[in-house]
Amino acid sequence: MRTPPAPRTTANTPHATTAPPPPAPAPAPAPAPTTRAEAPVTAGHPAARERTRGRLGWRLRFAVLCLIWGFSFLLIKVGTDGFAPLYVTLGRLLFGTLVLLAVLIVKRERLPRGVRTWGHLAVAAFLLNAFPFSLFAYAELHISSTLAGICNATTPLWGMLLSLVALSEDRPTRRRIAGLGLGFVGVLTVLGAWQGFSGQDPAGTAMALTASLSYAVGWIYVRRTLAHTSHSNLSMAGGQLLLGTVQLGLVTPFFAAAPDSLPALPLLSVLALGALGTGLAFLLQYGLVAEVGPTTATLVTYFIPVIATAAGVLLLSEALTWNTPVGAVIVLAGAALTQRGPRRVAAARRPSESPRQP
């Protein structure tokens, strides 16, 4: 009797599904002769060396992703020294889109199809790309890249708060509520609330926090509307960035004057921000989610503010008082507490839904 094939799964499935009934058992095969592949794997065995290279490979890519996204706030700051914030964002989306479209062509994948899908992608592009990217660019006209990076780390806190209302499967627990309160205390510590927020620009800080909130709203929207699409993550992200580029391309000329010149350093910063911080970073995260799972991949969230702070202080000579790193640690601890435990085996989350994308 022949065993029916196992049901096919994809990395796009955002939720665990009920397992189908097990297939009828097949007759036990005759014992096969021992082969060399069945021999114990030792440290010097080729299979062991391959596994070691794989572990080192994903850790190296994880570190590169942390560096790219951590430095993104510095690149935004440098970019806004030469261009209007909307043009920084437009350039970022344009160069990031070109990277993903090039990969789609190489892999011979198509962009998504269907009016409904493109409609949802347009909303996702606004909430996850065009709007928050622009807010961070405007915010860094008034606040340091260090503070912007720390504000980005509040996205899991916003996500937890919103998911309690928008997602029926998310239930409040003492642990998660404690994390939300701890994160709020961390934000107040970063801003120096006991000093009346002296030294902080309220408008710039509000824009950075609103950008982080937009990431959380966008993640929930994608989870509710695009979770069960049959298109690949790469195809969906390429379409999303393409729509974000179109949105900014239509709006920017009406709200910002075109640059009179192309200063080298800001231009290189925008190019790196798009090609690396948006295009390449997505590809790295896509591979990490597929290889090690979303739980490990999303740990990048907790390294971004550390790298953003180090880059801002060392390379931009931004001031750093004691309450900034202390508050950042409290924010990250609160964000960690708000994350759900492994109640069930979850499939890979779309990288485009990730709350840590700066």
Short mmCIF file of N, CA and C in Angstrom, two decimals, residues 42-146:
data_model
loop_
_atom_site.label_atom_id
_atom_site.label_comp_id
_atom_site.label_asym_id
_atom_site.label_seq_id
_atom_site.Cartn_x
_atom_site.Cartn_y
_atom_site.Cartn_z
N THR A 42 31.18 12.81 13.25
CA THR A 42 32.20 13.35 14.15
C THR A 42 32.51 14.78 13.79
N ALA A 43 33.33 15.42 14.61
CA ALA A 43 33.63 16.84 14.39
C ALA A 43 34.26 17.09 13.04
N GLY A 44 35.04 16.11 12.55
CA GLY A 44 35.72 16.32 11.28
C GLY A 44 34.94 15.84 10.08
N HIS A 45 33.76 15.28 10.33
CA HIS A 45 32.94 14.74 9.25
C HIS A 45 32.43 15.88 8.37
N PRO A 46 32.33 15.65 7.04
CA PRO A 46 31.83 16.72 6.15
C PRO A 46 30.47 17.26 6.56
N ALA A 47 29.56 16.38 7.03
CA ALA A 47 28.24 16.86 7.44
C ALA A 47 28.34 17.78 8.64
N ALA A 48 29.24 17.44 9.58
CA ALA A 48 29.41 18.30 10.75
C ALA A 48 30.00 19.64 10.34
N ARG A 49 30.96 19.61 9.43
CA ARG A 49 31.55 20.88 8.96
C ARG A 49 30.50 21.73 8.25
N GLU A 50 29.59 21.07 7.51
CA GLU A 50 28.54 21.81 6.80
C GLU A 50 27.59 22.47 7.79
N ARG A 51 27.24 21.74 8.87
CA ARG A 51 26.36 22.33 9.87
C ARG A 51 27.03 23.49 10.57
N THR A 52 28.32 23.37 10.83
CA THR A 52 29.05 24.46 11.48
C THR A 52 29.07 25.70 10.60
N ARG A 53 29.32 25.49 9.29
CA ARG A 53 29.31 26.62 8.36
C ARG A 53 27.93 27.26 8.32
N GLY A 54 26.86 26.43 8.39
CA GLY A 54 25.51 26.98 8.38
C GLY A 54 25.24 27.84 9.60
N ARG A 55 25.69 27.37 10.78
CA ARG A 55 25.47 28.16 12.00
C ARG A 55 26.23 29.47 11.93
N LEU A 56 27.48 29.41 11.47
CA LEU A 56 28.27 30.63 11.34
C LEU A 56 27.67 31.55 10.29
N GLY A 57 27.10 30.94 9.21
CA GLY A 57 26.54 31.75 8.13
C GLY A 57 25.37 32.59 8.59
N TRP A 58 24.40 32.00 9.29
CA TRP A 58 23.24 32.78 9.70
C TRP A 58 23.59 33.78 10.78
N ARG A 59 24.54 33.44 11.64
CA ARG A 59 24.96 34.41 12.66
C ARG A 59 25.66 35.61 12.04
N LEU A 60 26.44 35.35 11.01
CA LEU A 60 27.11 36.46 10.32
C LEU A 60 26.08 37.34 9.64
N ARG A 61 25.10 36.75 8.97
CA ARG A 61 24.05 37.54 8.32
C ARG A 61 23.20 38.28 9.33
N PHE A 62 22.97 37.67 10.48
CA PHE A 62 22.23 38.35 11.55
C PHE A 62 22.99 39.58 12.02
N ALA A 63 24.31 39.44 12.19
CA ALA A 63 25.12 40.58 12.63
C ALA A 63 25.13 41.68 11.58
N VAL A 64 25.22 41.30 10.31
CA VAL A 64 25.20 42.30 9.23
C VAL A 64 23.87 43.03 9.21
N LEU A 65 22.77 42.31 9.41
CA LEU A 65 21.45 42.94 9.42
C LEU A 65 21.33 43.93 10.58
N CYS A 66 21.84 43.55 11.74
CA CYS A 66 21.83 44.47 12.89
C CYS A 66 22.61 45.74 12.58
N LEU A 67 23.78 45.58 11.97
CA LEU A 67 24.60 46.74 11.63
C LEU A 67 23.91 47.64 10.61
N ILE A 68 23.33 47.03 9.58
CA ILE A 68 22.68 47.82 8.53
C ILE A 68 21.54 48.64 9.10
N TRP A 69 20.66 47.99 9.86
CA TRP A 69 19.51 48.71 10.39
C TRP A 69 19.91 49.66 11.52
N GLY A 70 20.93 49.30 12.28
CA GLY A 70 21.40 50.21 13.32
C GLY A 70 21.98 51.48 12.74
N PHE A 71 22.69 51.37 11.62
CA PHE A 71 23.30 52.54 10.97
C PHE A 71 22.30 53.32 10.12
N SER A 72 21.10 52.78 9.92
CA SER A 72 20.12 53.46 9.08
C SER A 72 19.78 54.84 9.62
N PHE A 73 19.75 54.99 10.94
CA PHE A 73 19.38 56.28 11.52
C PHE A 73 20.48 57.31 11.31
N LEU A 74 21.72 56.86 11.33
CA LEU A 74 22.82 57.76 11.00
C LEU A 74 22.73 58.18 9.53
N LEU A 75 22.42 57.23 8.65
CA LEU A 75 22.31 57.56 7.22
C LEU A 75 21.16 58.52 6.96
N ILE A 76 20.06 58.37 7.70
CA ILE A 76 18.95 59.32 7.55
C ILE A 76 19.40 60.72 7.94
N LYS A 77 20.11 60.80 9.07
CA LYS A 77 20.58 62.10 9.55
C LYS A 77 21.50 62.77 8.53
N VAL A 78 22.43 62.02 7.97
CA VAL A 78 23.35 62.58 6.97
C VAL A 78 22.59 62.93 5.70
N GLY A 79 21.63 62.11 5.31
CA GLY A 79 20.87 62.39 4.10
C GLY A 79 20.08 63.68 4.19
N THR A 80 19.50 63.94 5.38
CA THR A 80 18.71 65.16 5.53
C THR A 80 19.58 66.41 5.62
N ASP A 81 20.89 66.24 5.72
CA ASP A 81 21.78 67.40 5.66
C ASP A 81 21.86 67.98 4.25
N GLY A 82 21.52 67.17 3.23
CA GLY A 82 21.62 67.65 1.86
C GLY A 82 20.31 67.67 1.09
N PHE A 83 19.31 66.94 1.59
CA PHE A 83 18.05 66.83 0.86
C PHE A 83 16.87 67.00 1.82
N ALA A 84 15.74 67.41 1.26
CA ALA A 84 14.52 67.48 2.05
C ALA A 84 14.12 66.08 2.51
N PRO A 85 13.50 65.94 3.68
CA PRO A 85 13.15 64.61 4.19
C PRO A 85 12.38 63.74 3.22
N LEU A 86 11.43 64.33 2.50
CA LEU A 86 10.65 63.52 1.56
C LEU A 86 11.51 62.97 0.43
N TYR A 87 12.51 63.74 0.01
CA TYR A 87 13.40 63.24 -1.05
C TYR A 87 14.34 62.16 -0.51
N VAL A 88 14.70 62.25 0.76
CA VAL A 88 15.49 61.18 1.37
C VAL A 88 14.68 59.89 1.36
N THR A 89 13.41 59.99 1.74
CA THR A 89 12.55 58.81 1.76
C THR A 89 12.29 58.28 0.36
N LEU A 90 12.05 59.19 -0.59
CA LEU A 90 11.81 58.76 -1.97
C LEU A 90 13.03 58.04 -2.53
N GLY A 91 14.21 58.58 -2.30
CA GLY A 91 15.43 57.91 -2.76
C GLY A 91 15.62 56.56 -2.10
N ARG A 92 15.32 56.51 -0.81
CA ARG A 92 15.44 55.23 -0.09
C ARG A 92 14.54 54.18 -0.70
N LEU A 93 13.27 54.52 -0.93
CA LEU A 93 12.34 53.56 -1.50
C LEU A 93 12.71 53.18 -2.93
N LEU A 94 13.16 54.17 -3.70
CA LEU A 94 13.53 53.90 -5.09
C LEU A 94 14.68 52.92 -5.18
N PHE A 95 15.76 53.16 -4.44
CA PHE A 95 16.92 52.28 -4.51
C PHE A 95 16.61 50.91 -3.91
N GLY A 96 15.80 50.88 -2.86
CA GLY A 96 15.41 49.59 -2.30
C GLY A 96 14.55 48.79 -3.26
N THR A 97 13.64 49.46 -3.96
CA THR A 97 12.80 48.79 -4.95
C THR A 97 13.63 48.22 -6.08
N LEU A 98 14.60 48.97 -6.54
CA LEU A 98 15.45 48.49 -7.64
C LEU A 98 16.20 47.22 -7.25
N VAL A 99 16.65 47.14 -6.00
CA VAL A 99 17.34 45.94 -5.55
C VAL A 99 16.40 44.74 -5.59
N LEU A 100 15.19 44.91 -5.05
CA LEU A 100 14.27 43.78 -5.00
C LEU A 100 13.78 43.39 -6.39
N LEU A 101 13.55 44.36 -7.26
CA LEU A 101 13.13 44.02 -8.63
C LEU A 101 14.23 43.27 -9.36
N ALA A 102 15.48 43.66 -9.12
CA ALA A 102 16.61 42.94 -9.74
C ALA A 102 16.65 41.49 -9.28
N VAL A 103 16.41 41.26 -7.98
CA VAL A 103 16.41 39.90 -7.47
C VAL A 103 15.23 39.11 -8.04
N LEU A 104 14.09 39.75 -8.17
CA LEU A 104 12.94 39.08 -8.77
C LEU A 104 13.23 38.64 -10.20
N ILE A 105 13.91 39.50 -10.93
CA ILE A 105 14.26 39.16 -12.32
C ILE A 105 15.23 37.98 -12.34
N VAL A 106 16.24 38.02 -11.47
CA VAL A 106 17.23 36.94 -11.43
C VAL A 106 16.56 35.61 -11.06
N LYS A 107 15.64 35.66 -10.11
CA LYS A 107 14.96 34.45 -9.67
C LYS A 107 13.76 34.09 -10.55
N ARG A 108 13.48 34.94 -11.52
CA ARG A 108 12.38 34.71 -12.45
C ARG A 108 11.03 34.61 -11.72
N GLU A 109 10.87 35.46 -10.76
CA GLU A 109 9.59 35.55 -10.04
C GLU A 109 8.82 36.77 -10.53
N ARG A 110 7.51 36.69 -10.42
CA ARG A 110 6.65 37.79 -10.86
C ARG A 110 6.14 38.57 -9.67
N LEU A 111 5.75 39.81 -9.96
CA LEU A 111 5.07 40.61 -8.95
C LEU A 111 3.68 40.02 -8.70
N PRO A 112 3.06 40.33 -7.58
CA PRO A 112 1.73 39.78 -7.27
C PRO A 112 0.70 40.16 -8.33
N ARG A 113 -0.36 39.40 -8.38
CA ARG A 113 -1.47 39.67 -9.29
C ARG A 113 -2.76 39.82 -8.50
N GLY A 114 -3.71 40.52 -9.08
CA GLY A 114 -5.01 40.68 -8.44
C GLY A 114 -5.20 42.08 -7.89
N VAL A 115 -6.32 42.69 -8.26
CA VAL A 115 -6.60 44.05 -7.81
C VAL A 115 -6.71 44.11 -6.30
N ARG A 116 -7.33 43.13 -5.69
CA ARG A 116 -7.50 43.12 -4.24
C ARG A 116 -6.15 43.07 -3.53
N THR A 117 -5.27 42.22 -4.02
CA THR A 117 -3.95 42.12 -3.41
C THR A 117 -3.19 43.43 -3.52
N TRP A 118 -3.23 44.05 -4.70
CA TRP A 118 -2.52 45.32 -4.88
C TRP A 118 -3.14 46.42 -4.03
N GLY A 119 -4.45 46.36 -3.81
CA GLY A 119 -5.08 47.35 -2.94
C GLY A 119 -4.58 47.23 -1.51
N HIS A 120 -4.50 46.00 -1.00
CA HIS A 120 -3.98 45.80 0.35
C HIS A 120 -2.49 46.17 0.43
N LEU A 121 -1.75 45.86 -0.61
CA LEU A 121 -0.33 46.21 -0.63
C LEU A 121 -0.14 47.73 -0.61
N ALA A 122 -1.05 48.46 -1.26
CA ALA A 122 -0.94 49.92 -1.26
C ALA A 122 -1.09 50.47 0.16
N VAL A 123 -2.03 49.92 0.92
CA VAL A 123 -2.19 50.35 2.31
C VAL A 123 -0.96 49.95 3.13
N ALA A 124 -0.48 48.72 2.92
CA ALA A 124 0.71 48.26 3.65
C ALA A 124 1.92 49.12 3.32
N ALA A 125 2.06 49.52 2.05
CA ALA A 125 3.20 50.35 1.64
C ALA A 125 3.16 51.70 2.35
N PHE A 126 1.97 52.24 2.52
CA PHE A 126 1.84 53.51 3.22
C PHE A 126 2.18 53.37 4.70
N LEU A 127 1.62 52.35 5.35
CA LEU A 127 1.78 52.19 6.79
C LEU A 127 3.17 51.69 7.19
N LEU A 128 3.78 50.87 6.34
CA LEU A 128 5.05 50.25 6.69
C LEU A 128 6.26 50.91 6.04
N ASN A 129 6.04 51.72 5.03
CA ASN A 129 7.17 52.30 4.31
C ASN A 129 7.06 53.81 4.15
N ALA A 130 6.16 54.26 3.29
CA ALA A 130 6.14 55.68 2.93
C ALA A 130 5.92 56.59 4.15
N PHE A 131 4.94 56.29 4.98
CA PHE A 131 4.61 57.15 6.11
C PHE A 131 5.67 57.10 7.21
N PRO A 132 6.03 55.93 7.75
CA PRO A 132 7.03 55.92 8.83
C PRO A 132 8.42 56.35 8.37
N PHE A 133 8.83 55.97 7.15
CA PHE A 133 10.13 56.41 6.66
C PHE A 133 10.20 57.94 6.61
N SER A 134 9.12 58.55 6.13
CA SER A 134 9.08 60.01 6.04
C SER A 134 9.09 60.65 7.42
N LEU A 135 8.35 60.07 8.36
CA LEU A 135 8.31 60.62 9.72
C LEU A 135 9.68 60.56 10.37
N PHE A 136 10.39 59.46 10.21
CA PHE A 136 11.72 59.38 10.79
C PHE A 136 12.66 60.41 10.16
N ALA A 137 12.53 60.62 8.86
CA ALA A 137 13.38 61.61 8.20
C ALA A 137 13.08 63.01 8.72
N TYR A 138 11.80 63.35 8.88
CA TYR A 138 11.45 64.66 9.44
C TYR A 138 11.87 64.75 10.91
N ALA A 139 11.71 63.67 11.66
CA ALA A 139 12.05 63.68 13.08
C ALA A 139 13.52 63.99 13.29
N GLU A 140 14.37 63.47 12.42
CA GLU A 140 15.81 63.65 12.61
C GLU A 140 16.30 65.03 12.20
N LEU A 141 15.39 65.88 11.74
CA LEU A 141 15.73 67.29 11.62
C LEU A 141 15.77 67.95 13.00
N HIS A 142 15.12 67.32 13.98
CA HIS A 142 14.95 67.92 15.30
C HIS A 142 15.56 67.11 16.43
N ILE A 143 15.71 65.82 16.25
CA ILE A 143 16.25 64.98 17.32
C ILE A 143 17.47 64.23 16.80
N SER A 144 18.21 63.64 17.72
CA SER A 144 19.41 62.90 17.35
C SER A 144 19.05 61.56 16.73
N SER A 145 19.99 61.00 15.97
CA SER A 145 19.77 59.66 15.41
C SER A 145 19.70 58.64 16.53
N THR A 146 20.39 58.91 17.65
CA THR A 146 20.33 58.01 18.81
C THR A 146 18.92 57.90 19.34
#
